[in-house]
CSV table of C-alpha atoms in Angstrom, one decimal:
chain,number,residue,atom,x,y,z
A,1,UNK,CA,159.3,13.6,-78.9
A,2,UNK,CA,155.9,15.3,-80.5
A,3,UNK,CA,154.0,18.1,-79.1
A,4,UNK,CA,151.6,17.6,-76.4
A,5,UNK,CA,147.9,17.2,-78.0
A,6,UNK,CA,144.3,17.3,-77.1
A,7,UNK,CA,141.3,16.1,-78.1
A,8,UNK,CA,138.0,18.2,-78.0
A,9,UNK,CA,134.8,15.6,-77.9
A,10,UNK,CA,131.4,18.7,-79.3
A,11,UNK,CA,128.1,17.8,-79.3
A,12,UNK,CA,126.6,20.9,-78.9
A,13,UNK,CA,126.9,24.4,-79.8
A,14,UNK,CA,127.2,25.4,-75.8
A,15,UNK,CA,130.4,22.6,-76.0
A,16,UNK,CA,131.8,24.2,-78.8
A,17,UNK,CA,132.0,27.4,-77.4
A,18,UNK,CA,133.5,25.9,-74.2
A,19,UNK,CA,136.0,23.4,-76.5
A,20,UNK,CA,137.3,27.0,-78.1
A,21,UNK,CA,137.4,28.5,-74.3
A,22,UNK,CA,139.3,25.4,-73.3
A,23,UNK,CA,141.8,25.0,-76.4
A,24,UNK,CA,143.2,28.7,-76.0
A,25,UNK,CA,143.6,27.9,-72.5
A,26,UNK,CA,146.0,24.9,-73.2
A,27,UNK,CA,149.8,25.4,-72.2
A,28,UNK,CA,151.5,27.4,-75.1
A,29,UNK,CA,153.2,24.8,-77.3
A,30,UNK,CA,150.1,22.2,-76.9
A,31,UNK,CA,148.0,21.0,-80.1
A,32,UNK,CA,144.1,20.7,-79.9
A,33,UNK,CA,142.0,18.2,-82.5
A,34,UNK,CA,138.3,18.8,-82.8
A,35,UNK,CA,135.8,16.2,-83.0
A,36,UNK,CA,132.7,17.1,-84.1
A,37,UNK,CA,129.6,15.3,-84.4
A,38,UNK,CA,126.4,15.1,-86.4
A,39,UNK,CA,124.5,16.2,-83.2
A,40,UNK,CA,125.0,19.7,-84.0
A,41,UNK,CA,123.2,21.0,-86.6
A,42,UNK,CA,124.9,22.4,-89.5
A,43,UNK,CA,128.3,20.6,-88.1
A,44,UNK,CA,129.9,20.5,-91.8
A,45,UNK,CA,129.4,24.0,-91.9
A,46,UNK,CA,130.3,24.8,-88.5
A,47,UNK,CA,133.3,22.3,-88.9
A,48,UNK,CA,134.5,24.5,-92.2
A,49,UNK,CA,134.3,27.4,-90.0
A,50,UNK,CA,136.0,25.8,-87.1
A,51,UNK,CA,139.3,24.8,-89.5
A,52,UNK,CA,139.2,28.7,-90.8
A,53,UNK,CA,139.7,30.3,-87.4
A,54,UNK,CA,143.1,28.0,-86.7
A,55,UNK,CA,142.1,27.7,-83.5
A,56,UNK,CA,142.6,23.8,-83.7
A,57,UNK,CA,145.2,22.2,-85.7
A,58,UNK,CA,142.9,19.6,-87.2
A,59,UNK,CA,139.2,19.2,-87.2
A,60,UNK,CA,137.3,15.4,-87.4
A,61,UNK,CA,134.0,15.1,-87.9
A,62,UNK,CA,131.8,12.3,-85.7
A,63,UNK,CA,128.8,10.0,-86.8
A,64,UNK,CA,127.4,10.4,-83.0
A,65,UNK,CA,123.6,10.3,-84.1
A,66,UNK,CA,123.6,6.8,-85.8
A,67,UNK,CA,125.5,5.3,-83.0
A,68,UNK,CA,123.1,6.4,-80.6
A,69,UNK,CA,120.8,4.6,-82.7
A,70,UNK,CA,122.8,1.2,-82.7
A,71,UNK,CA,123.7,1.8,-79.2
A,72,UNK,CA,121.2,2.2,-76.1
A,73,UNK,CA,123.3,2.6,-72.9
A,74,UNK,CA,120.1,0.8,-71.2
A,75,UNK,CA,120.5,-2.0,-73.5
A,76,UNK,CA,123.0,-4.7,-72.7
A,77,UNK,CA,122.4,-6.3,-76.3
A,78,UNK,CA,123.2,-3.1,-78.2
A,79,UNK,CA,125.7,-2.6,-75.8
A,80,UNK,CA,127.4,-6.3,-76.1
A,81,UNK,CA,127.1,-5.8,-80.0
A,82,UNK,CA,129.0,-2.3,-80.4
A,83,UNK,CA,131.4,-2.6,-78.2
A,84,UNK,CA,132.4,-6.5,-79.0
A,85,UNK,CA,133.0,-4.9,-82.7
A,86,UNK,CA,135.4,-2.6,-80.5
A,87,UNK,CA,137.8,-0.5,-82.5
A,88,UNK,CA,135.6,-1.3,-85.6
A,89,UNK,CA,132.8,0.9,-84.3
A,90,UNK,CA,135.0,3.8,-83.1
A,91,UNK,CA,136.5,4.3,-86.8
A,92,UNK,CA,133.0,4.1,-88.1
A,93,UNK,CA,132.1,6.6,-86.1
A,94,UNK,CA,134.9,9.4,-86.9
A,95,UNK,CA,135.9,10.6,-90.4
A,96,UNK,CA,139.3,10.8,-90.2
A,97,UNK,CA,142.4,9.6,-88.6
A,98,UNK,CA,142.7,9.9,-84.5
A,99,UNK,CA,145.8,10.3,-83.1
A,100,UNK,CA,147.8,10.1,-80.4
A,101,UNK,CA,146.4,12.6,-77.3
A,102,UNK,CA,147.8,13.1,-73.5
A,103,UNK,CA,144.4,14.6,-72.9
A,104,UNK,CA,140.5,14.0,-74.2
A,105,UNK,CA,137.8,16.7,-73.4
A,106,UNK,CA,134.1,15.8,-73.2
A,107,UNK,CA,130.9,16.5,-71.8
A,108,UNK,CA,128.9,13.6,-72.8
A,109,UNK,CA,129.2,10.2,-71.5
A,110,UNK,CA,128.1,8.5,-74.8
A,111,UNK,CA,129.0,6.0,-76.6
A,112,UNK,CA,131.3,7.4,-78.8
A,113,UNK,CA,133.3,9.0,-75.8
A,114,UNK,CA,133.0,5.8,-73.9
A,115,UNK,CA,134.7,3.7,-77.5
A,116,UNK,CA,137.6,6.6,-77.3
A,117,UNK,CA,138.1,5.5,-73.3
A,118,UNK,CA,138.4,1.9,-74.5
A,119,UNK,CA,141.0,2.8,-77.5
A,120,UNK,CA,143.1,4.9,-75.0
A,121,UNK,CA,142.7,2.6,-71.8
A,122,UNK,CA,146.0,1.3,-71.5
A,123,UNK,CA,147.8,4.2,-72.8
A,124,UNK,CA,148.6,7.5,-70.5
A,125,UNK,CA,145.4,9.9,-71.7
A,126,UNK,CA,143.5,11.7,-69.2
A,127,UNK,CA,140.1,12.1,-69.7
A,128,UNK,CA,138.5,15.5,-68.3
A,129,UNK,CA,134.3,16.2,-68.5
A,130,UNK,CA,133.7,19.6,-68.9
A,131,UNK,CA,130.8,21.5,-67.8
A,132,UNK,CA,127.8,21.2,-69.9
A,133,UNK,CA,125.4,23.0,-67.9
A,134,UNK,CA,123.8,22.6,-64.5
A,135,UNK,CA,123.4,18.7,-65.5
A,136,UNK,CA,127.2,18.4,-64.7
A,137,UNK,CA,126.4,19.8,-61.4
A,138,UNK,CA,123.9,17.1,-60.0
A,139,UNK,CA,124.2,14.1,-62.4
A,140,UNK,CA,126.4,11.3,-61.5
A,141,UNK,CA,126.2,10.0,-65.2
A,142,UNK,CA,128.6,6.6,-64.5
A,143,UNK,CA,126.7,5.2,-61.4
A,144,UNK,CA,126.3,1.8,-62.2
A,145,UNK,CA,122.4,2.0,-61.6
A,146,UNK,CA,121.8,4.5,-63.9
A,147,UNK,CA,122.6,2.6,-67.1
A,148,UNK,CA,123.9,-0.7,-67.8
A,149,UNK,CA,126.8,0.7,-69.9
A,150,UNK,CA,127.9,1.6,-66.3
A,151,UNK,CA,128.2,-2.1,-65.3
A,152,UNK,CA,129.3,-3.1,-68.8
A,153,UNK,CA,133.3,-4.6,-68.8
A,154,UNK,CA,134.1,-2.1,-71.8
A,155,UNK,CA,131.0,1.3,-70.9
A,156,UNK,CA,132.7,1.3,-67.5
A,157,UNK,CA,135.7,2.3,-68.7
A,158,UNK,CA,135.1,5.5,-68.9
A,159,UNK,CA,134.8,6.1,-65.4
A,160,UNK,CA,138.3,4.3,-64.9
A,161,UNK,CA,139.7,6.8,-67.2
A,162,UNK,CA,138.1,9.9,-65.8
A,163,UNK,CA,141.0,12.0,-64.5
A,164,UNK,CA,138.4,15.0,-63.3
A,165,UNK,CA,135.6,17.3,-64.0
A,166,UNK,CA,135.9,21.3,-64.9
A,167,UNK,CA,133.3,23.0,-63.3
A,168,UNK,CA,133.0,26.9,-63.9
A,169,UNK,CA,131.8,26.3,-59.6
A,170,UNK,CA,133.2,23.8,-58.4
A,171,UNK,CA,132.0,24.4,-55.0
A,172,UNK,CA,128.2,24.2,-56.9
A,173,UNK,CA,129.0,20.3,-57.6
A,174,UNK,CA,126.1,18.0,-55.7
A,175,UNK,CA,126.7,14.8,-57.5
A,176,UNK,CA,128.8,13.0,-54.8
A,177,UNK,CA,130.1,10.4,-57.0
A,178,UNK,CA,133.9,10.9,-55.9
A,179,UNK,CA,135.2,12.4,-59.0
A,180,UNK,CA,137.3,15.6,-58.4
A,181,UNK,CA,136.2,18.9,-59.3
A,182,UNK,CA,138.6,21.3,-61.0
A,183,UNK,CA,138.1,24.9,-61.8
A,184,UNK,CA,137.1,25.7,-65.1
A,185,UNK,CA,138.5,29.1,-66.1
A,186,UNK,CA,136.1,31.9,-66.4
A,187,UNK,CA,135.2,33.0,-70.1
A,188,UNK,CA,136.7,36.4,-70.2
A,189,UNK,CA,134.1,39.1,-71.2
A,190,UNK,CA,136.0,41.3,-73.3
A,191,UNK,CA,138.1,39.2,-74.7
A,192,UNK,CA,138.3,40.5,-78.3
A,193,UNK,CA,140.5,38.0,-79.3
A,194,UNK,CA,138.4,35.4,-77.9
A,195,UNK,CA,135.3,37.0,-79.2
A,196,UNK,CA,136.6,37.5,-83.1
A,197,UNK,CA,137.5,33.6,-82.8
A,198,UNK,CA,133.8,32.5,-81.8
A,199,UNK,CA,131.9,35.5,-84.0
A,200,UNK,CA,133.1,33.8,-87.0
A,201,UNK,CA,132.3,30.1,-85.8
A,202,UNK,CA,128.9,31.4,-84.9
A,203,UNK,CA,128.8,33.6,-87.6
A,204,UNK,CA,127.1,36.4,-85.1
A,205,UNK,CA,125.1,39.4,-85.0
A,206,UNK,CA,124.3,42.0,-82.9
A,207,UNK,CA,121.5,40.8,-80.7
A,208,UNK,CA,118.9,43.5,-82.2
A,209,UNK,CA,115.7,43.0,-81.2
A,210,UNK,CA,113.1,45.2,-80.1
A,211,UNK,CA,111.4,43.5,-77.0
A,212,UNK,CA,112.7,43.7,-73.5
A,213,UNK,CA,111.8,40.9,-71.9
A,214,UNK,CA,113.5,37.3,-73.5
A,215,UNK,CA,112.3,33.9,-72.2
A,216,UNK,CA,114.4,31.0,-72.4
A,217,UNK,CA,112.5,27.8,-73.1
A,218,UNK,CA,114.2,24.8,-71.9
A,219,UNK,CA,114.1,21.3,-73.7
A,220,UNK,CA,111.0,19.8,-71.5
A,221,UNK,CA,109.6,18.7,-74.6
A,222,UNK,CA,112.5,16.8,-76.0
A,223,UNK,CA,112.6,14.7,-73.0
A,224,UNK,CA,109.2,14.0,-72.4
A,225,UNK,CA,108.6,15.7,-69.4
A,226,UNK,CA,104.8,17.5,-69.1
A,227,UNK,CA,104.6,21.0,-67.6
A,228,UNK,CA,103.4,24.2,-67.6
A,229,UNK,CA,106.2,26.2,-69.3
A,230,UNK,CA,103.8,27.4,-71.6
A,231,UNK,CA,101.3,28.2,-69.1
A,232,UNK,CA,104.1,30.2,-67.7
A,233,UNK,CA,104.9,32.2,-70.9
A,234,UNK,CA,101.7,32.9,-71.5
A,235,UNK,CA,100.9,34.4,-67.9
A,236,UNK,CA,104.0,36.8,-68.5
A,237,UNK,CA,103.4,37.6,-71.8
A,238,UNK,CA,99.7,39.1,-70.8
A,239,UNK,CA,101.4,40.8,-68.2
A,240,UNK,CA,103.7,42.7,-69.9
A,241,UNK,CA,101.7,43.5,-72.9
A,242,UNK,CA,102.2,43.7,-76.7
A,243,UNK,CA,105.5,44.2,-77.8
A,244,UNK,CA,107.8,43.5,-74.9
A,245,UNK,CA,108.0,39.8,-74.8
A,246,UNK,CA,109.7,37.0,-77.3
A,247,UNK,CA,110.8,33.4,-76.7
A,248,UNK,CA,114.1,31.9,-77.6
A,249,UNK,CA,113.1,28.4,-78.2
A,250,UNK,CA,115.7,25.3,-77.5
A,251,UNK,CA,116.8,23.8,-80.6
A,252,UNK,CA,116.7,20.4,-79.1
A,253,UNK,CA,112.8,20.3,-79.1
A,254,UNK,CA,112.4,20.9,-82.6
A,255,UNK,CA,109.2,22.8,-83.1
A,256,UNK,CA,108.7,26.2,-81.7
A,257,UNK,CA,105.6,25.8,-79.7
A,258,UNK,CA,105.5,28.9,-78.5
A,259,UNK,CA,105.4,30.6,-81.7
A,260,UNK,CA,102.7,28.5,-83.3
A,261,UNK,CA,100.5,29.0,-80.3
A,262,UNK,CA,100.9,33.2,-81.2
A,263,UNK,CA,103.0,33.5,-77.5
A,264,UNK,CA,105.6,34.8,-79.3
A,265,UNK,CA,106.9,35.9,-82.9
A,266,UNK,CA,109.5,33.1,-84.0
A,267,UNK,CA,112.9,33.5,-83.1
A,268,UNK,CA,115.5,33.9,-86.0
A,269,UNK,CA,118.9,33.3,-84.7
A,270,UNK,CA,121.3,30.1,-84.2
A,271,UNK,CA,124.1,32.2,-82.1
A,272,UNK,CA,124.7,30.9,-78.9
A,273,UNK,CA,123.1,32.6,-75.7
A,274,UNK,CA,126.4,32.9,-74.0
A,275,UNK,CA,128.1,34.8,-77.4
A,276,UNK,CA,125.5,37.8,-76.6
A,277,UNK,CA,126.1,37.3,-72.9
A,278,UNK,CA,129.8,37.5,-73.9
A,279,UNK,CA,129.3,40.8,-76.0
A,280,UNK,CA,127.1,42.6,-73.5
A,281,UNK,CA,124.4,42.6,-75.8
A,282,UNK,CA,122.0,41.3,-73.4
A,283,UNK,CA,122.5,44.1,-70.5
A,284,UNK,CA,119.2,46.0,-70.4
A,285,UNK,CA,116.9,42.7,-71.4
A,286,UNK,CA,115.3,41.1,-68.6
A,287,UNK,CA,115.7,37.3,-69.0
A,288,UNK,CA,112.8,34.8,-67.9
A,289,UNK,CA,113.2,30.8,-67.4
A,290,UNK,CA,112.3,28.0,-65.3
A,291,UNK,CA,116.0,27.5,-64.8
A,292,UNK,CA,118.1,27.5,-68.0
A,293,UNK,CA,121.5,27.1,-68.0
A,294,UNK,CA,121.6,30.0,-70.6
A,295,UNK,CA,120.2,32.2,-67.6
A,296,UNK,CA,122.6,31.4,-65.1
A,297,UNK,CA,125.8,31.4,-66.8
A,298,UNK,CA,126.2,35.0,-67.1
A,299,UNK,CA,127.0,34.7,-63.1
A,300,UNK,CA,128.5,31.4,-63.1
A,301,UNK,CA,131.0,31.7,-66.1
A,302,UNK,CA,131.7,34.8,-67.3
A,303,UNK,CA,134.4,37.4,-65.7
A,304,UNK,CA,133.3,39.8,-65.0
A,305,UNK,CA,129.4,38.8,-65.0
A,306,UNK,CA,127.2,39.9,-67.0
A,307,UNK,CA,124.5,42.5,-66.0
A,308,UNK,CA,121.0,41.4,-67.2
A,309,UNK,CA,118.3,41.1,-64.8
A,310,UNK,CA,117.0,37.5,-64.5
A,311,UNK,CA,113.5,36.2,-63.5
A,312,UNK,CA,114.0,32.2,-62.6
A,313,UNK,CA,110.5,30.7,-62.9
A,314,UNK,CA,111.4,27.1,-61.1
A,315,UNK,CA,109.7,27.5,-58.0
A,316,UNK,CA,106.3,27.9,-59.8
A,317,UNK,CA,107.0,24.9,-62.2
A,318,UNK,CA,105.0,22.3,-62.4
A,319,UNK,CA,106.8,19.1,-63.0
A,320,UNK,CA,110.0,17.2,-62.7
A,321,UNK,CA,112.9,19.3,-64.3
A,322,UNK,CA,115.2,16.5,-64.4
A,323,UNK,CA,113.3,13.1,-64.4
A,324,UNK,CA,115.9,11.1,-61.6
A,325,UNK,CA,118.0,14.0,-60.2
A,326,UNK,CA,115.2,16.7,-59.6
A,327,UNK,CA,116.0,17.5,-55.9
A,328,UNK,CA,119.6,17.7,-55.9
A,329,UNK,CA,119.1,20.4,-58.9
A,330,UNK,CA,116.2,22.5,-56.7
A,331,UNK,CA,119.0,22.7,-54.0
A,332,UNK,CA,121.8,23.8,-56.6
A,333,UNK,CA,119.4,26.1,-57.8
A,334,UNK,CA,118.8,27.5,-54.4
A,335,UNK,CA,122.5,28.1,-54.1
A,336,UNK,CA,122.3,30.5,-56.9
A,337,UNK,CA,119.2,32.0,-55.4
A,338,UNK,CA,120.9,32.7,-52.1
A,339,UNK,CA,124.0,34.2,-53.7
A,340,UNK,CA,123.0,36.2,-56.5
A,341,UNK,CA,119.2,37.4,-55.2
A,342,UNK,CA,118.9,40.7,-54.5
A,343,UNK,CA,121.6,41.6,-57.1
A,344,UNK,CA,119.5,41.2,-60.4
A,345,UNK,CA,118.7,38.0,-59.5
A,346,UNK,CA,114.4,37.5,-58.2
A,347,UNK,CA,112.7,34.2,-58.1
A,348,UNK,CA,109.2,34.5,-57.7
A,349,UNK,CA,107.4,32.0,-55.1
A,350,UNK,CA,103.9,32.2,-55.5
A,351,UNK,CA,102.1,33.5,-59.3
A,352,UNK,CA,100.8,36.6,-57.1
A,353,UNK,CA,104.6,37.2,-56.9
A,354,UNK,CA,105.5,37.3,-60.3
A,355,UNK,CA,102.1,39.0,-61.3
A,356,UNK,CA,103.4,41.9,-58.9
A,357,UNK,CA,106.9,42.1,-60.6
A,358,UNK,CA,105.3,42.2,-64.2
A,359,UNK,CA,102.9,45.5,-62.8
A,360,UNK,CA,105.8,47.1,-61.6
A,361,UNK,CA,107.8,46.7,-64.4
A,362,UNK,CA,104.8,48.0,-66.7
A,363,UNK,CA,104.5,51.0,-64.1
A,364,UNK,CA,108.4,51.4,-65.1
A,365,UNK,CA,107.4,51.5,-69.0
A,366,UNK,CA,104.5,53.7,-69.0
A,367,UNK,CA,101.7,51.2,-69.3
């Protein structure tokens, strides 16, 4: 009989550093396969890098972006077309050879993940979702009325094969949809090991930057959805003066608005938020958002959490954060807000408020 082996489904650099997380946390003995996909950028590189740690046994390399093109889970025609061609449109997808897996980890509820649940439907894989931020929390991805590939014979597979989710919280999830909830373990702080494994990968440095104050821009842009985020950045970055304030713009809406409006100076790096988080680097940096998951991890996943002090803007958004699923994530917000305020943790209700926390903090600096 072979050795037990996994499958790790990346589309993301945030899923990469959980598939890692995950694979060392396997049973001793097990194997773990990598599958990455053309959603990250730089995923040849980053795929190179991923065979060099050893971490996984083999790594595959998925064509995720061009069947997301072919394949609309809203349309039943693309739908009926890719998934009549079946196991045609899976190997098409993936360079390389799948193999035989007891489990298959995922975050994503694409296509390509929903092909893999048809290939394996009638053998004994488990499929696990594993957290991809607050999403996982409040999205019920496989109701049937969200997309047609939920009502589709060979999309609602998926769902049939779905042996849980891993939640960092579990007793955060608000999606009511039925599926357990397991306990994702914590990513150790620390953990040099760990930490020399996903250096490499992310080929990091030190977060050295001068300003104290770090917003995270969320990816409103990317999905269409108007707002003030920018009126937001703006209002704290005449608060605190020159010099203390710089944006880390999401890579998923392209351009860097913030920059080219003169908000901010650009951003260099590609590391992940959570590898800094992980080192400590971010400790004495004040970290501003609406509600990115970047900002709430620290807390969430990480043992022990990390220290920064955080400033969650959401209450003085304007706009839907999540087009469909905007009130159940305001309440899981306000979970976080009632366990972790007053302990680093301030949400401003009103701009009066948050113009009051910026004076105080200058008063702090000298201004």
């Amino acid at each position: 009989m072979g050795r037990e082996k996994a499958l790790f489904v990346v589309n993301s650099v945030y899923q990469l550093l959980t598939a890692v997380h995950l694979r060392r946390c396997l049973p001793e003995g097990w194997e773990g396969e990598l599958l990455l996909t053309d959603l990250l950028p730089e995923h040849q590189a980053l795929a190179c890098r991923g065979e060099e740690t050893g971490v996984f046994s083999r790594v595959l390399l998925g064509k995720a972006r061009e069947l997301q093109g072919r394949c609309h889970l809203n349309r039943p025609q693309e739908l009926e077309e890719v998934f009549g061609e079946g196991e045609k449109a899976l190997l098409a997808a993936v360079d390389g050879e799948l193999g035989d897996y007891s489990q298959v980890y995922f975050a994503n509820c694409d296509a390509l993940t929903r092909l893999l649940a048809c290939r394996y439907y009638h053998s004994p894989t488990r499929f696990f979702w594993f957290e991809d931020g607050f999403s996982s929390y409040v999205i019920d991805y496989l109701r049937e009325d969200r997309a047609a590939a939920n009502r589709h014979r060979e999309g609602r597979k998926l769902r049939d094969k779905l042996h849980a989710a891993l939640l960092y919280r579990p007793d955060y999830a608000l999606r009511g949809d039925g599926v357990r909830n397991l306990p994702l373990p914590p990513l150790p702080a620390g953990d040099l090991a760990l930490l020399e494994i996903l250096d490499h990968l992310f080929q990091y440095r030190p977060l050295d930057i001068p300003e104290d104050v770090v917003f995270l821009e969320q990816s409103f842009r990317a999905e269409n959805i108007p707002c003030n985020d920018l009126e937001l950045m703006e209002m704290c970055r005449q608060a605190l003066g020159p010099g203390r304030f710089l944006v880390k713009p999401h890579p998923r809406n392209g351009e860097n608005l913030a920059a080219e409006k003169g908000l901010s100076r650009p951003w260099k790096d590609s590391v992940p938020w959570e590898l800094y988080l992980l080192h400590g680097d971010c400790r004495e940096k004040t970290v501003v958002t609406v509600c990115s998951n970047g900002a709430l991890t620290g807390r969430l996943a990480l043992c022990p959490p990390s220290g920064e002090r955080t400033v969650l803007l959401y209450r003085l958004f304007e706009g839907k954060i999540l087009w469909k699923e905007d009130a159940l994530l305001r309440q899981y917000l306000e979970r976080f807000r009632r366990e972790f305020q007053g302990r680093g943790v301030l949400v401003p209700q009103t701009r009066a408020q948050l113009e009051d926390l910026w004076d105080k903090e200058a008063m702090a600096c000298g201004r």
